Coordinates of C-alpha atoms in Angstrom, one line a residue:
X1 CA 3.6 29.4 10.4
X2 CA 4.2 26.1 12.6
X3 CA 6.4 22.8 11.0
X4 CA 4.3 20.4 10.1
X5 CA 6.5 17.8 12.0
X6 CA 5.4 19.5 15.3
X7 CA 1.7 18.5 14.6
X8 CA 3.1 15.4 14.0
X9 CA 5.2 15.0 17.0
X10 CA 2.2 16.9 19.4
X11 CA -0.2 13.9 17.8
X12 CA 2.5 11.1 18.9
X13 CA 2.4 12.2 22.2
X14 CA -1.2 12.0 22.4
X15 CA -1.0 9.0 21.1
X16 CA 1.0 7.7 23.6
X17 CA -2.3 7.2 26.1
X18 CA -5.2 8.7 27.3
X19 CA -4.6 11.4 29.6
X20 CA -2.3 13.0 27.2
X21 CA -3.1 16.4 25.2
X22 CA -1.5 18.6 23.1
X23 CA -2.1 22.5 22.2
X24 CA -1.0 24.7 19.7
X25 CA -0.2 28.6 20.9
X26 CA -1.8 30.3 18.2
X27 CA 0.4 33.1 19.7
X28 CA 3.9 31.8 19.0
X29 CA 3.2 28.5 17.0
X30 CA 4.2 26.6 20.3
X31 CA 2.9 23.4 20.9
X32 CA 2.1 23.0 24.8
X33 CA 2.3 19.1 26.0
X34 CA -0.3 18.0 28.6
X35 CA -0.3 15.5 30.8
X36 CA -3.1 15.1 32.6
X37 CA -1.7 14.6 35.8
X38 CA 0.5 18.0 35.4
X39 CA -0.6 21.1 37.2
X40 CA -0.2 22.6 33.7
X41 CA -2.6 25.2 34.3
X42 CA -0.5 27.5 36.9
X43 CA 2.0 28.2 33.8
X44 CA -0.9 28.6 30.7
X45 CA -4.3 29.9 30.9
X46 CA -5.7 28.4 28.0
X47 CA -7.5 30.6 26.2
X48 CA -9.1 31.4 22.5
X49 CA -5.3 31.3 21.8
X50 CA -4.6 27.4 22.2
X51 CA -6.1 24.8 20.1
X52 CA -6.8 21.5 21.0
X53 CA -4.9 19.0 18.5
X54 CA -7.1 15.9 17.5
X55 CA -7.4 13.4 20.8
X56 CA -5.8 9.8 20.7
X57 CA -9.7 8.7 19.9
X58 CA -9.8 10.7 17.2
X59 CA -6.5 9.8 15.5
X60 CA -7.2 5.8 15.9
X61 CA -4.0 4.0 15.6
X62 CA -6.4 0.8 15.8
X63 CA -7.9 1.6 12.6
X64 CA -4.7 2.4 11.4
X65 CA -3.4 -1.0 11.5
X66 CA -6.5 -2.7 10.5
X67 CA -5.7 -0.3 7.1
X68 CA -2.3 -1.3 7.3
X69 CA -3.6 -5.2 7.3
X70 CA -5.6 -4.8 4.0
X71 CA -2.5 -3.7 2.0
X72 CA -0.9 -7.0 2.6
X73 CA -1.1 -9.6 -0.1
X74 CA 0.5 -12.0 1.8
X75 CA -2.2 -14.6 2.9
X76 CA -0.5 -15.8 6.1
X77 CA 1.0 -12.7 7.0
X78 CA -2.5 -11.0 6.3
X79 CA -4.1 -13.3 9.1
X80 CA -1.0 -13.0 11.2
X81 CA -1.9 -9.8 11.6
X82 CA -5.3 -10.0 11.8
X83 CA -5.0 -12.6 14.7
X84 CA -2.7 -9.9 16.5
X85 CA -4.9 -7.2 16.8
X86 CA -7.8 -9.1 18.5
X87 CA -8.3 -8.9 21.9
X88 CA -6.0 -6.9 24.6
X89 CA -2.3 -6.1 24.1
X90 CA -3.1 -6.0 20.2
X91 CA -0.8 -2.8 19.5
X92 CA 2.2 -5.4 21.3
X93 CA 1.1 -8.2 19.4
X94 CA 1.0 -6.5 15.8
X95 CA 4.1 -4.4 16.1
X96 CA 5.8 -7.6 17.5
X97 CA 4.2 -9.6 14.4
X98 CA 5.4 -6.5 11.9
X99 CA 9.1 -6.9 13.5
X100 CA 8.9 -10.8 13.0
X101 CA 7.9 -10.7 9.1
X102 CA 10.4 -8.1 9.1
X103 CA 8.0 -5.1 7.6
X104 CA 8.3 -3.0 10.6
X105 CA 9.8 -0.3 8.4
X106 CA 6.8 -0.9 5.9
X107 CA 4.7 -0.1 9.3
X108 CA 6.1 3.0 10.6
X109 CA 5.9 4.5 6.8
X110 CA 2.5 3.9 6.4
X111 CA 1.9 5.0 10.3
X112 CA 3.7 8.4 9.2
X113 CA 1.7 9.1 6.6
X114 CA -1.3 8.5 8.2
X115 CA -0.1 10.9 10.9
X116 CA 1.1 13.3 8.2
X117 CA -2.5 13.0 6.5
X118 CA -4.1 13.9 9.7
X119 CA -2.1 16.7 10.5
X120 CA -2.6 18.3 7.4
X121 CA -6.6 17.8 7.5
X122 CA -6.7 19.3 11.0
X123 CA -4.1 22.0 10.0
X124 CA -7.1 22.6 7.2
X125 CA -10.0 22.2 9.3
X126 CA -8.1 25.4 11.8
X127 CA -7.1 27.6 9.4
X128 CA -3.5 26.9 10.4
X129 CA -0.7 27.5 8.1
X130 CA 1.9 25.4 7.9
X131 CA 4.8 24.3 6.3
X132 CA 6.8 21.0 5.9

């Protein structure tokens, strides 16, 4: 039975960009961090044993903020952020933008959860028990 935190930390690191993967050994519960530049493949040979956790694409930090956005009542903070996440260096602009209205915390909360509710729905989706 894995940690849920692992998921979460294995779907931060994919996050991170996009030649970035992370497997779980269904083996040991070990999750295996890929980079895509690492000859990763002389030390595993995946196998029906590792499992593919969800690619940046599919966990979509970008929609994740525009959520984020629509729980703000705040009229000029709501287009703040809105104008900060238009065009390139949006994930710069809004996290600068969340630490200038000072609700970067707020940010990273909502962030984890949405990490958290990811992990638990692929967890689902794989039959993979876990525990928090």
């Amino acid at each position: 039975m894995i940690k849920l935190n692992e998921i979460i930390d294995g779907l931060e690191f994919v996050g991170f960009g996009l030649d970035k993967y992370a497997y779980l050994n269904l083996e040991n519960d070990e999750i295996i961090y890929v980079d895509e530049y690492d000859d990763i493949n002389d030390d595993y040979e995946f196998d029906d044993n590792f499992i593919m956790l969800p690619s940046k694409y599919e966990i979509d930090e970008y929609s994740m903020m525009e959520e984020f956005i629509e729980t703000i009542d705040d009229v000029k903070l709501y287009n703040q952020l809105r104008i900060s996440i238009t065009g390139r260096g949006a994930f710069r602009r809004f996290k600068d933008t969340c630490i200038n209205y000072e609700i970067i915390e707020d940010w990273y909360k909502f962030r984890n959860e949405k990490y958290k509710e990811i992990a638990i729905d692929w967890c689902i989706k794989n039959n993979i028990k876990y525990k928090e």
